[in-house]
XYZ file of C-alpha atoms in Angstrom:
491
model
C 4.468 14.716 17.728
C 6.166 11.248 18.384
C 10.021 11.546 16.825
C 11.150 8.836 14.878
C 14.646 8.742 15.950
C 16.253 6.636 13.082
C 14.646 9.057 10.498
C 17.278 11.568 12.160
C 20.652 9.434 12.445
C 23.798 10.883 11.153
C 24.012 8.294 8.300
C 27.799 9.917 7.062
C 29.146 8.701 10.636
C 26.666 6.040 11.469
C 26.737 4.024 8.138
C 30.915 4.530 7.384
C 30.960 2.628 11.259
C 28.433 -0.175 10.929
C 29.484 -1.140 7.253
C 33.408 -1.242 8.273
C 32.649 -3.404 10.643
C 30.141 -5.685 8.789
C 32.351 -6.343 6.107
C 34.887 -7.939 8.478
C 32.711 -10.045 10.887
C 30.530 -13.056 10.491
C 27.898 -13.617 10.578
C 25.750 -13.321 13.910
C 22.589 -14.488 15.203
C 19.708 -11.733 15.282
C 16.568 -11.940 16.512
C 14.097 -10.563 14.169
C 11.781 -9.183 16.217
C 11.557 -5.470 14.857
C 9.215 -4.372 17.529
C 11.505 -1.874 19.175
C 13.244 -0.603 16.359
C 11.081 2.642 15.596
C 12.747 3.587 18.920
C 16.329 3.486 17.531
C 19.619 6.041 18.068
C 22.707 5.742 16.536
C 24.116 4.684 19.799
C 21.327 1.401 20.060
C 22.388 1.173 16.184
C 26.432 0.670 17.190
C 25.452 -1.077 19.692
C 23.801 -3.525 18.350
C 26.517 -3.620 15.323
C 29.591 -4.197 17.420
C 27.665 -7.518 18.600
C 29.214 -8.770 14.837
C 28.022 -9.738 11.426
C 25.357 -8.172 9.751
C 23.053 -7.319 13.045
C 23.940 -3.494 12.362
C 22.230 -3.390 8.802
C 19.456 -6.124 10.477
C 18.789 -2.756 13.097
C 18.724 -0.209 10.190
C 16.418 -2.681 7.589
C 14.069 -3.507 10.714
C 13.540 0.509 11.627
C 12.798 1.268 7.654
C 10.153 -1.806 7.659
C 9.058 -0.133 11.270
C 8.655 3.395 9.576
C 6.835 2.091 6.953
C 4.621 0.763 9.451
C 4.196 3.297 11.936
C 4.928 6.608 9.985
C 4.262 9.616 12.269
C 2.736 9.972 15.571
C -0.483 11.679 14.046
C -3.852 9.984 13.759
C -3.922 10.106 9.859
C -0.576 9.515 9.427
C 0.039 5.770 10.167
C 2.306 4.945 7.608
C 2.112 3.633 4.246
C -1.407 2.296 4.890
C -2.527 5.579 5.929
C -1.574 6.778 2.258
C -3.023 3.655 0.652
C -6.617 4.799 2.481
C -6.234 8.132 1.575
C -5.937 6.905 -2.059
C -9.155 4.512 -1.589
C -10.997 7.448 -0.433
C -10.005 9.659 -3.530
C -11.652 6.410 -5.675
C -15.277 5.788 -6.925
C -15.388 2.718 -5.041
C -14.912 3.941 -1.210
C -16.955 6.788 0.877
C -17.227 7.676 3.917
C -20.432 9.180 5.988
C -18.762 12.191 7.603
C -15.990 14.698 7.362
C -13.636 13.878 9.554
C -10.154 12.553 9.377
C -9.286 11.385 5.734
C -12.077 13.878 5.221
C -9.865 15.898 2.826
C -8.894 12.678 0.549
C -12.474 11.997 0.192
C -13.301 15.764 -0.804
C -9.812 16.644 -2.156
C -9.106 19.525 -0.184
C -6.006 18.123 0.473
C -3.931 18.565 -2.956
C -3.054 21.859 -2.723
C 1.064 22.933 -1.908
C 0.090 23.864 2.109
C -2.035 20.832 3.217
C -1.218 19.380 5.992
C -1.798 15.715 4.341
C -0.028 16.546 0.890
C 3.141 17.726 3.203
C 2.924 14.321 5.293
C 2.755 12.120 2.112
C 5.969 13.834 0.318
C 8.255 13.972 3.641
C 7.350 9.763 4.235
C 8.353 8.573 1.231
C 11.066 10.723 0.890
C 12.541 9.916 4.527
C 12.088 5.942 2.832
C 14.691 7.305 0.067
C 17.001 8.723 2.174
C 17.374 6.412 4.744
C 17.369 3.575 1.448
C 19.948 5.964 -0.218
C 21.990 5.796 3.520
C 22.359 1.745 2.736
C 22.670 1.877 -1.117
C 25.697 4.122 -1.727
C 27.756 3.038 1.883
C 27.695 -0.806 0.556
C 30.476 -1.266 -1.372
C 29.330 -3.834 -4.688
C 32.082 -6.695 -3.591
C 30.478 -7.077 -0.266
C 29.864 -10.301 1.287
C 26.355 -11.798 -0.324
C 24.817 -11.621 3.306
C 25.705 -7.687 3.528
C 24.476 -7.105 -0.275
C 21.055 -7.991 0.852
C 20.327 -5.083 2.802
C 21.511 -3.094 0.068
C 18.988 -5.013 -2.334
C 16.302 -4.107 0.073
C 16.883 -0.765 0.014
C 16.991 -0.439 -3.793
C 13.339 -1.913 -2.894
C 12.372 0.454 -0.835
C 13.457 3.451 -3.013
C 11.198 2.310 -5.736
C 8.663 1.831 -4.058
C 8.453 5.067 -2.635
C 9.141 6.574 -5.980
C 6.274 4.764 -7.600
C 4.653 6.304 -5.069
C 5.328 9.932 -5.457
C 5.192 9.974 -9.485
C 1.761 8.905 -9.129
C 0.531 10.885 -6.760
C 2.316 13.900 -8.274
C 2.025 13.396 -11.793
C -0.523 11.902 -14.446
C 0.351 8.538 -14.702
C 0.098 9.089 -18.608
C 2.143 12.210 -18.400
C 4.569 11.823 -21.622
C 8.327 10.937 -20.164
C 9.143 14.233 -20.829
C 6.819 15.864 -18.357
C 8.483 17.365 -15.375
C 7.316 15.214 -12.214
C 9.276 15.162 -8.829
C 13.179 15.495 -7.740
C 15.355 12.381 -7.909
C 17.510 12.094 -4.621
C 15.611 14.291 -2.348
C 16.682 12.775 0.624
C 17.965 15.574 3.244
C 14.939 18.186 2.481
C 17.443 20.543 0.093
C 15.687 21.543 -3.058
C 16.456 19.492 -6.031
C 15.138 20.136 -10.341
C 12.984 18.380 -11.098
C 13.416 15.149 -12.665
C 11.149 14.149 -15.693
C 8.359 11.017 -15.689
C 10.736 9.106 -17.941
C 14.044 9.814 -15.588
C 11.657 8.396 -12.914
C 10.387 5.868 -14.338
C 13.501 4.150 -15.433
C 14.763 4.505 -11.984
C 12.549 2.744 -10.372
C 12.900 0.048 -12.800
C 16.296 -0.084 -12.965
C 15.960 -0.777 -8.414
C 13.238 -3.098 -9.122
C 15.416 -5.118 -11.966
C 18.502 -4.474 -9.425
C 16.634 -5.904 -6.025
C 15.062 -8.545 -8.210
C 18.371 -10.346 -9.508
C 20.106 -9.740 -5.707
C 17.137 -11.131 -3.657
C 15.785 -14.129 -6.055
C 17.727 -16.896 -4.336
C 17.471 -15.592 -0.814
C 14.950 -17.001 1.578
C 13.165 -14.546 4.034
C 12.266 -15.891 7.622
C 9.362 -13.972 7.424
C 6.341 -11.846 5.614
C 7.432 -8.788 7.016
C 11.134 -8.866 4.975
C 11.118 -8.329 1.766
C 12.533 -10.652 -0.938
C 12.284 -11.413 -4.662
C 8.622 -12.018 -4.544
C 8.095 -8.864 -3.047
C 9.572 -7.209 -6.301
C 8.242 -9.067 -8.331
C 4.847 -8.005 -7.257
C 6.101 -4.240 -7.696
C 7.423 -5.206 -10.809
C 3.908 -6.191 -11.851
C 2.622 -3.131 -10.757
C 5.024 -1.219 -12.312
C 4.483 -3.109 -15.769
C 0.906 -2.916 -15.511
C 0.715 0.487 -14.810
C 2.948 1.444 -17.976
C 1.463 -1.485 -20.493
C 4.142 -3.643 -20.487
C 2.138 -5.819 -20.867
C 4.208 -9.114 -21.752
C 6.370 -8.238 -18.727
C 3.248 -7.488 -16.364
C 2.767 -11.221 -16.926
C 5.780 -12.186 -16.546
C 5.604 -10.980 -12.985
C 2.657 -11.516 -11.911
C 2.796 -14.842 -12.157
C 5.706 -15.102 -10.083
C 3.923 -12.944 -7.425
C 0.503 -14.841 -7.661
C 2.348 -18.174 -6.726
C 2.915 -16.893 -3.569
C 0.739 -19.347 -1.184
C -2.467 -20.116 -1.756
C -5.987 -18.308 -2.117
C -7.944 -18.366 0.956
C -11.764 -19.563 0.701
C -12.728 -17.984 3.969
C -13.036 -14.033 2.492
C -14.681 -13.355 6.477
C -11.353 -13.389 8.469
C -10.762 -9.598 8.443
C -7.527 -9.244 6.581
C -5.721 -8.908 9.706
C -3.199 -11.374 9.709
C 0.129 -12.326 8.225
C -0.514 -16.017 8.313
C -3.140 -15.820 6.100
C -1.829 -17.764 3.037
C -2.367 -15.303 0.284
C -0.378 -12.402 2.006
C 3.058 -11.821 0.097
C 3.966 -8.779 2.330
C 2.830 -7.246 5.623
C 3.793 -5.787 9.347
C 2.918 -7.621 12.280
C 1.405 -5.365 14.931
C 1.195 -6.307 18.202
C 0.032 -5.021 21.867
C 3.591 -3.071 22.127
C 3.568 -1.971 18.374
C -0.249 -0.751 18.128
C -0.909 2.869 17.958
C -4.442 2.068 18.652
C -6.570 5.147 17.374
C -3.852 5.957 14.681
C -4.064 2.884 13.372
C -5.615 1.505 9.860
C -7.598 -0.799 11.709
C -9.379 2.644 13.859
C -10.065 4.034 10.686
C -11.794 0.806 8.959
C -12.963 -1.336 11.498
C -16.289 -1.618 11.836
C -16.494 -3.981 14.888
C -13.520 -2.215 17.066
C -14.474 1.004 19.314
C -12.531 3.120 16.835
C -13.151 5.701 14.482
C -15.277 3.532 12.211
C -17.212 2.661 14.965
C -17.886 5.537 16.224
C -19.642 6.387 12.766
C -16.579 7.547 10.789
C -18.142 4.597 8.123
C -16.098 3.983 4.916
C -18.854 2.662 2.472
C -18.646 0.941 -0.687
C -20.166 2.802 -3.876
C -23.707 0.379 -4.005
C -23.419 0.470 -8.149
C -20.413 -1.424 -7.406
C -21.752 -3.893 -4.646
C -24.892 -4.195 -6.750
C -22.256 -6.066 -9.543
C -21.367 -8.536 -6.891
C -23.091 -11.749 -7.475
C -25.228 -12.826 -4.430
C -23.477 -16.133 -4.494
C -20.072 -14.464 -4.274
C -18.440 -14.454 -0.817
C -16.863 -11.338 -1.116
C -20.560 -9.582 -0.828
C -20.037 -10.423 3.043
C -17.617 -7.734 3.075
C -20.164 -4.669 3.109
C -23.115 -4.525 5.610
C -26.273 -6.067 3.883
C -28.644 -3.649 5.837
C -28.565 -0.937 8.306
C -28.170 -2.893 12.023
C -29.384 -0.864 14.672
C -27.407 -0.059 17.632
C -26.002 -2.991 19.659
C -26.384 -5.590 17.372
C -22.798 -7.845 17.256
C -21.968 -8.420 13.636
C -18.541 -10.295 14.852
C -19.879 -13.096 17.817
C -17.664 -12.047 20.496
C -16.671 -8.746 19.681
C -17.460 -4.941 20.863
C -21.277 -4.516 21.084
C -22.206 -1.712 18.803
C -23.221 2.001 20.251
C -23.802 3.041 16.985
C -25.931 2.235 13.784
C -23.747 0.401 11.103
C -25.668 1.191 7.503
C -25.992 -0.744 4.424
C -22.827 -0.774 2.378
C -20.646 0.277 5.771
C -17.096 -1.811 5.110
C -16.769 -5.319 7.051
C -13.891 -6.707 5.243
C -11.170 -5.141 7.308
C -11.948 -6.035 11.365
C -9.319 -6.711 13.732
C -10.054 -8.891 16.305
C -10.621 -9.103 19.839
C -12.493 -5.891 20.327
C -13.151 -2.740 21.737
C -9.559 -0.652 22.341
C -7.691 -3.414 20.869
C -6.290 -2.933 17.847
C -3.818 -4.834 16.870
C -4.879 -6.156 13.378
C -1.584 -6.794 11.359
C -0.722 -4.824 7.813
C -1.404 -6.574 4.690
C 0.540 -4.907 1.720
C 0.370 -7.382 -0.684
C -2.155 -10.285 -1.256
C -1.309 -12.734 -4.245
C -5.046 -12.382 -5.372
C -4.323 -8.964 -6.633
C -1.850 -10.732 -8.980
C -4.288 -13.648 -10.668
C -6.055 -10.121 -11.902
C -2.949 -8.533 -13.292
C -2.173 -11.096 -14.758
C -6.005 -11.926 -16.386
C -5.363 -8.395 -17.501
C -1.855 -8.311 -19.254
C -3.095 -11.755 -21.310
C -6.084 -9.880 -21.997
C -4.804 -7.508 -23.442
C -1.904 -9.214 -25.879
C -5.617 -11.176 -26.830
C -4.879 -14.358 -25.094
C -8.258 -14.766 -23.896
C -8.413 -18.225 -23.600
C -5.753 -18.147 -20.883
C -6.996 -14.810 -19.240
C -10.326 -16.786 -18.994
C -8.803 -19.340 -17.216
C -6.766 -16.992 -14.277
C -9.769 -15.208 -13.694
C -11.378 -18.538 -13.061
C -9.045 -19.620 -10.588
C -9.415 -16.981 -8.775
C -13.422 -16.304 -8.790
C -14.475 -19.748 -8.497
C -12.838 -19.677 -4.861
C -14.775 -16.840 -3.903
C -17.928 -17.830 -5.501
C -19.042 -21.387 -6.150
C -21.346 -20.409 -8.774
C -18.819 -18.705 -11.089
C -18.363 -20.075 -14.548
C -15.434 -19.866 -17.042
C -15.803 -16.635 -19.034
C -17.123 -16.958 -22.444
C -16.343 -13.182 -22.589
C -13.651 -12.008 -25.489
C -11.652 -9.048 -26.726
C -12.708 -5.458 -24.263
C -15.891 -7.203 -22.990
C -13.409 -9.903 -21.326
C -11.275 -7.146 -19.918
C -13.981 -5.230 -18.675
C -15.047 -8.397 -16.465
C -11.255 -8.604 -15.248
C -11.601 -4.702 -14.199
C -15.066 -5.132 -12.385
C -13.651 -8.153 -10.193
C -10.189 -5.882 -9.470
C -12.636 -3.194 -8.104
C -14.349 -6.143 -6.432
C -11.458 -8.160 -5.086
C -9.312 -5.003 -3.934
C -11.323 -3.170 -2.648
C -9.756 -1.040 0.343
C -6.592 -2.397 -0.320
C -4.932 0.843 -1.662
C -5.088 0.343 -5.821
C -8.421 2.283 -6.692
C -7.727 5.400 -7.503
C -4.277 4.204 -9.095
C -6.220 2.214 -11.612
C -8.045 5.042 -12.759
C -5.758 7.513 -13.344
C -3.796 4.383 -15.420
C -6.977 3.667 -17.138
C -7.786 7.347 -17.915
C -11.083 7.561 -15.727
C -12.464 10.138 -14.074
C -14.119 10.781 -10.708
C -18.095 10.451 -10.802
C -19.910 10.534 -7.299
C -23.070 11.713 -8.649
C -23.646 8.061 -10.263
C -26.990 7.146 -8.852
C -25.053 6.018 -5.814
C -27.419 4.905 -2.468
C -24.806 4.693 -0.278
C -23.795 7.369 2.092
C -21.398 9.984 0.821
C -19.844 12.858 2.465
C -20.900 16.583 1.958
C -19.664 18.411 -0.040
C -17.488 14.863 -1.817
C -20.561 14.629 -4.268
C -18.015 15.404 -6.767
C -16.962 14.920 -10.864
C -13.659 15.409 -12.286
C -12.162 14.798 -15.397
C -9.503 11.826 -15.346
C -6.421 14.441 -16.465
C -7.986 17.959 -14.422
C -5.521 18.553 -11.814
C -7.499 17.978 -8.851
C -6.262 14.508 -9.866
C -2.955 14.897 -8.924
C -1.439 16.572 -6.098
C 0.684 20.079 -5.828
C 4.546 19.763 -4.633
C 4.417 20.911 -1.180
C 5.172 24.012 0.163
C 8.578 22.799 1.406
C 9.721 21.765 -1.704
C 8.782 25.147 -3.582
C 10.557 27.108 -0.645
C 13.694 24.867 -0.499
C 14.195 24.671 -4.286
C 13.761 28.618 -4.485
């Protein structure tokens, strides 16, 4: 198993010496090229501290972004994508032909206290809090703006990976009372419990914190994280508890992010691409090849997918996509026999790829490459939160109007909604199936809409055995059991 060396630095010694020194420098040049930085010590760390300003904190922020990326060195365990197929896979909207790795998600196997998955899941987002917590509490408030940054980022960080774990470990419409997960689990020593609402408000209490630090600094790239970045988890966050005037609120800001992109065939494998908001570059020396998201979705690349590990989309919903729609092009049409190119250019197919198999996520050039970059956030997502939230305070006039933006990019032929009241927001809920598909939010939207699992829906499309399954929204197959590690340490 690859170590992650920065996940085990001595933060009491190697924080208390990079902050004392980046209080007292200036400022210094850094490149930002966090390619190497999953390979850290706390030696490269001081090193690269002593050469002045904030290029210590620059190390530690890049290695957290690089962890986020990379994860651990196992083949289902590439980082925060890896959970956001898992997630996709426990949906109604994504199957896949065969039991094999992500298997478990598919079937949910996988939610009980000794799975191997479930145990992978808790320790990543809670090595993201502790290494967050390492920058949070060692930053003193009346530090230099440029040094208060990194400690904004990391209140980012720590909410997201709390949002995280309360929804994967609780109901999302648990009451705030309900016991969920611990609260500052960050070196592996059992902690109580914390309840929903203790959660909830700290993760919008970082959120609110990162938002106010970060909204007048300008990132030099997609891969940092800055105020629209909140704002999109803010959004989220909103949406998911029916805030809805705030959900808005932020949305908006996230949705003005760049621009929507009217060529839906590029493969979501790029940061340039102008609706991304977030994202990790991945290149030759970053790739993790088979372990990668790309492996596991990629239809034209000589990985998993490929090999007939298909992720399919459920046909009731590709039957609601309008033929004139672009987004359509993203699942196979028809069963293509072996050999046949569906990418000019690209790996020449050993293997059949059947109707509904996935084609919106390919990463180009080809066979054994796979160096597709991360998309984590995509403004589009944001046009349909906020079509919701107005929906919902009945300002259908206006939700109308964001949901047209949006479609009529992707489909010529789309009119303005005439559609009112549930019927409108029903529309707005078929296109956010539609639109984000694969991109992590599935099975997060039903468990904050309160609906169930149903595989045995008339569905054509392949479907694993023994994942021909139906469960209630609130059973608690839906949610997953605190790992084994957890129930030892806190005993």
């Amino acid at each position: 198993m690859k170590e992650n060396k920065f996940i085990k630095l001595n933060f009491s010694r190697c924080f208390a010496y990079i902050i004392t020194l980046t209080l007292f420098v200036s400022c210094a040049d850094f490149d930002r090229d966090f390619e190497e930085e999953r390979y850290l010590t706390s030696s490269h760390a001081e090193a690269n501290n002593a050469a002045g300003g904030t290029v210590g904190l620059q190390a530690l922020d890049g290695a957290i972004l690089s962890y986020l990326r990379d994860g651990e060195a196992v083949t289902d365990e590439f980082g925060i994508k890896a959970v956001d197929l898992g997630m996709d896979l426990r949906s109604n909207d994504m199957d896949m032909s065969r039991n094999t790795w992500f298997g478990a998600f598919n079937n949910y196997d996988n939610i009980i206290l000794t799975s191997n998955d479930n145990d992978f899941m808790w320790e990543f987002f809670y090595k993201v809090i502790n290494n967050a917590n390492g920058i949070i509490n060692t930053i003193p408030e009346g530090s230099p703006e440029e040094t208060l940054i990194f400690k904004y980022k990391s209140h980012t960080y720590r909410a997201i990976a709390y949002f995280y774990l309360l929804r994967i470990y609780q109901h999302t419409k648990a009451s705030d009372d309900t016991e969920a997960i611990p609260i500052d689990f960050g070196d592996f020593v059992g902690q109580p419990k914390s309840t929903v609402g203790e959660v909830k408000q700290l993760i919008l209490d970082d959120l609110t914190i990162a938002y106010n630090g970060l909204e007048n600094y300008a990132r030099e790239s997609k891969e940092e994280v800055d105020a629209s970045v909140v704002a999109a988890y803010l959004a989220r966050y909103h949406l998911t508890y029916e805030n809805w005037t705030e959900a808005e609120k932020y949305a908006d800001i996230a949705m003005s992010v760049g621009s929507i992109e009217s060529d839906v065939m590029h493969g979501f494998d790029e940061l340039a691409l102008s609706e991304v908001i977030w994202g990790a570059e991945v290149t030759e020396a970053t790739s993790e090849v088979y372990q990668s998201f790309f492996s596991h979705v990629s239809q034209i690349n000589d990985g998993y997918s490929g090999w007939n590990h298909f992720k399919t989309v459920n046909s009731n919903l590709y039957d609601m996509i309008p033929d004139t729609d672009l987004r359509k092009g993203w699942f196979a049409d028809q069963q293509y026999d072996p050999g046949v190119i569906l990418v000019p250019g690209t790996w020449g197919h050993y293997n059949i790829t059947p109707k509904y198999t996935s084609l919106k996520f390919i990463a180009q050039p080809g066979p054994g490459v796979f160096i597709g970059d991360y998309i984590y956030l995509r403004n589009t997502e944001f046009y349909l939160t906020k079509a919701e939230a107005l929906a919902r305070q009945n300002k259908d006039t206006e939700a109308q109007q964001v949901l047209f933006d949006l479609n009529s990019v992707r489909d010529e032929n789309y009119t303005l909604s005439t559609k009112t009241g549930q019927d409108l927001i029903d529309e707005i809920l078929m296109y956010r199936r539609i639109e984000l598909w694969g991109d992590g939010v599935a099975s997060f939207d039903m468990a904050r809409l309160g609906v169930g699992l149903d595989r045995k829906d008339g569905r054509e499309n392949l479907v694993m055995p023994g994942a021909d399954l139906v469960i209630p929204a609130l059973d608690e197959k839906m949610i997953y059991q605190i790992p084994i590690r957890e129930v030892d340490a806190s005993n």
